[in-house]
Backbone as CSV, one residue per row, in Angstrom:
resi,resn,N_x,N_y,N_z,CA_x,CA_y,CA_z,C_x,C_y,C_z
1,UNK,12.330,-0.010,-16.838,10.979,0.060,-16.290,10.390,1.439,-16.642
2,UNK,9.131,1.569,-16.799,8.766,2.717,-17.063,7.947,3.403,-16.650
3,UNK,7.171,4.589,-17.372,6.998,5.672,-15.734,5.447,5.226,-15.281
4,UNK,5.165,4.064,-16.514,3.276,3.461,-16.112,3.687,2.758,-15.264
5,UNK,4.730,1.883,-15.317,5.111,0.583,-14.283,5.493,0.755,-13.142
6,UNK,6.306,1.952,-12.812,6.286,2.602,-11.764,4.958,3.037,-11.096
7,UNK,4.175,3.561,-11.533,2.942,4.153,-11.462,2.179,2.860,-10.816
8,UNK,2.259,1.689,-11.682,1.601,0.660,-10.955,1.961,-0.122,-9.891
9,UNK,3.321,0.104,-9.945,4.166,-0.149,-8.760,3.768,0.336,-7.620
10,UNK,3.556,1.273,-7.765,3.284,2.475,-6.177,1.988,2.262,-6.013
11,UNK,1.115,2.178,-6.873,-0.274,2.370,-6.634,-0.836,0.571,-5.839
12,UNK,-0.193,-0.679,-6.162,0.148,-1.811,-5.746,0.983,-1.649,-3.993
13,UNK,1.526,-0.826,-4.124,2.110,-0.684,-2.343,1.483,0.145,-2.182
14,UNK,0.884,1.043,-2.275,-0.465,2.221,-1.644,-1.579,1.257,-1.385
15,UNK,-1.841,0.267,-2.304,-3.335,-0.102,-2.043,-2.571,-1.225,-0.676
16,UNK,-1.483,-1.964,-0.335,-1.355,-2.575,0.530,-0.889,-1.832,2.027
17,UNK,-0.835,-0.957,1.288,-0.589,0.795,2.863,0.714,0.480,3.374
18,UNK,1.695,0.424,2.366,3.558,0.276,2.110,3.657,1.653,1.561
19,UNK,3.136,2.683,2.578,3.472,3.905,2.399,4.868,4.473,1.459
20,UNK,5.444,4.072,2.675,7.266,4.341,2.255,7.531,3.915,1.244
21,UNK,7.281,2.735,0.910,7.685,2.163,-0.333,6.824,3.024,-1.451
22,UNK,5.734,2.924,-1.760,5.041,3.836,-2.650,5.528,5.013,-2.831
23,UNK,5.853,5.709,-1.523,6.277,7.183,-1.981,7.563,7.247,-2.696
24,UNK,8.085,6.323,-2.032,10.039,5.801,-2.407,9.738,6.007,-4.699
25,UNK,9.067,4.645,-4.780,8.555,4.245,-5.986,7.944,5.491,-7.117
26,UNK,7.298,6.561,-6.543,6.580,7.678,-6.479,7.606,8.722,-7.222
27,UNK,8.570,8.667,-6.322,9.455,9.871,-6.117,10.527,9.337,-7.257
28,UNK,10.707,8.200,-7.277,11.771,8.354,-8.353,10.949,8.323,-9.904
29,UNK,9.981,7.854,-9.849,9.497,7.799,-11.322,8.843,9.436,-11.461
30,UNK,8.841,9.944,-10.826,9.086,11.926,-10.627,10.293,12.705,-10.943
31,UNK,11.451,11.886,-10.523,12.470,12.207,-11.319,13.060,12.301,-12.914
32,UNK,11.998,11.187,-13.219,12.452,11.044,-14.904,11.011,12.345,-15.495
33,UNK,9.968,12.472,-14.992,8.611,13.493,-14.943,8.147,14.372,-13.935
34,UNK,8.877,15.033,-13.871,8.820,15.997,-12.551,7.233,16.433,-12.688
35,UNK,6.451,16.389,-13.605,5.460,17.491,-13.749,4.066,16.207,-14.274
36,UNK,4.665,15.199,-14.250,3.362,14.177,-14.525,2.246,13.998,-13.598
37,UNK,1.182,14.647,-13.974,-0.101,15.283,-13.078,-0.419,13.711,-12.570
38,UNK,-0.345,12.401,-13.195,-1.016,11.648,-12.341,-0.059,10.919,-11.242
39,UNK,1.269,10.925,-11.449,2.193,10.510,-10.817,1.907,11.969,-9.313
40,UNK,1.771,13.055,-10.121,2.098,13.646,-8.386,0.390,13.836,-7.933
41,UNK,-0.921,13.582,-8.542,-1.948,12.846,-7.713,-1.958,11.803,-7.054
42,UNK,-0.946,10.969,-7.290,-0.471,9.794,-6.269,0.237,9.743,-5.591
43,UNK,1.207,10.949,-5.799,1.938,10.942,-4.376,0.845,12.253,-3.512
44,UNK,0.102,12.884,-3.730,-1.111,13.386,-3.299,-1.869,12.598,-2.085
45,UNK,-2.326,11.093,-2.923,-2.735,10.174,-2.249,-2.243,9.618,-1.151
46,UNK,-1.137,9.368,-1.649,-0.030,8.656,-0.663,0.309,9.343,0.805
47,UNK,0.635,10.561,0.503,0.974,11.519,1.375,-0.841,11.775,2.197
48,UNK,-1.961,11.757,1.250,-3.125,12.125,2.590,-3.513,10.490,3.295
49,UNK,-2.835,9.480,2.845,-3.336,8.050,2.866,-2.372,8.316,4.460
50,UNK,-0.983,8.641,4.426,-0.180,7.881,5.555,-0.385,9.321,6.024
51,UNK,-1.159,10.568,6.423,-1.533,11.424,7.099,-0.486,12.631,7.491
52,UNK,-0.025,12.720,5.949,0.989,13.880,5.552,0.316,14.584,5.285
53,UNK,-0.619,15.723,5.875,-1.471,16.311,5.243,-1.103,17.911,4.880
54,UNK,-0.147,18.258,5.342,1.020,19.803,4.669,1.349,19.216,3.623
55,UNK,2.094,17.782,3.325,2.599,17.646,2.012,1.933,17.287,1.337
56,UNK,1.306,16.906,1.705,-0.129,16.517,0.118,-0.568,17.668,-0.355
57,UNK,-0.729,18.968,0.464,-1.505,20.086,0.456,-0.234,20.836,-0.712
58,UNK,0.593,20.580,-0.348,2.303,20.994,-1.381,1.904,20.147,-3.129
59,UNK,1.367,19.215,-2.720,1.633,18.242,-4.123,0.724,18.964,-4.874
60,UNK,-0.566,19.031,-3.972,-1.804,19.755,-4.671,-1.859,20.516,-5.624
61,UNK,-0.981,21.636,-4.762,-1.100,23.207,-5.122,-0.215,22.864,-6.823
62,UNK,0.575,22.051,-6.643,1.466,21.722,-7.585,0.946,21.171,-8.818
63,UNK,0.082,20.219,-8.321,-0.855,19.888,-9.702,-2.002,20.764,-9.880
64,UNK,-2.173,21.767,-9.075,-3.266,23.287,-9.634,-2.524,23.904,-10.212
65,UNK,-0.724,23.606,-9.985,-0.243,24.732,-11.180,-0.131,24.288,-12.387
66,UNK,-0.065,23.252,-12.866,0.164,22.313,-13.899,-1.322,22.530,-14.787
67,UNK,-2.620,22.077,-14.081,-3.662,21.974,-14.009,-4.565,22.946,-13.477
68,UNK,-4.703,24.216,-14.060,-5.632,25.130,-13.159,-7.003,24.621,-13.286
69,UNK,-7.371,23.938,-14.173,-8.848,24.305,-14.441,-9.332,23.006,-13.998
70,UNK,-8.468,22.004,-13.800,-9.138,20.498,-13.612,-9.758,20.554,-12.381
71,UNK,-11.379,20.076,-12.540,-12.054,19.788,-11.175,-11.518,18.312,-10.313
72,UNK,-10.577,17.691,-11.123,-10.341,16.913,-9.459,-9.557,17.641,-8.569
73,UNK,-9.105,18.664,-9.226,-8.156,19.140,-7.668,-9.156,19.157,-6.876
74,UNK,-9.946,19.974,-7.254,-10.878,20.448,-6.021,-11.909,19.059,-5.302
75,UNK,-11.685,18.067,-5.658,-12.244,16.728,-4.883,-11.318,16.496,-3.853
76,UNK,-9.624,16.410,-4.266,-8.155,16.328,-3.826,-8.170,17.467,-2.660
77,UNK,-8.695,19.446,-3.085,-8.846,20.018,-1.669,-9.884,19.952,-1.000
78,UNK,-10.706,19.053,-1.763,-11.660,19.206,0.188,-11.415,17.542,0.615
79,UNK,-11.078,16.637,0.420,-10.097,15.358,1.564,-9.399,16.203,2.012
């Protein structure tokens, strides 16, 4: 399986609000891409969706380091 299918995997239990499962799904396809900006904008999501809002604020900062200049962070820090 691969790291889009994963990706659609999670984003398929996020949109049904299977938190756990998404993040579960999330986190391992992070393991094979630790640094894949859209994989950790979705666990971003995930984490402000089920009202993790320190760890989303962690994922963030994480894809501002990856990504300094991209304006979605800054859509991502003000949710």
């Amino acid at each position: 399986i691969t790291t889009e299918d994963k990706h659609q995997l999670a984003t398929l239990a996020l949109a049904k609000k299977e938190f756990t499962e998404a993040r579960k799904i999330t986190l391992v396809a992070l393991q094979d891409s630790p640094e894949h900006p859209s994989l950790l904008l979705l666990l971003a999501q995930i984490e402000i969706k089920s009202g993790q809002l320190s760890e989303a604020t962690k994922v963030i900062l994480q894809v501002e380091s990856i990504l300094p200049n991209n304006p979605i962070i800054s859509i991502y820090k003000a949710d």
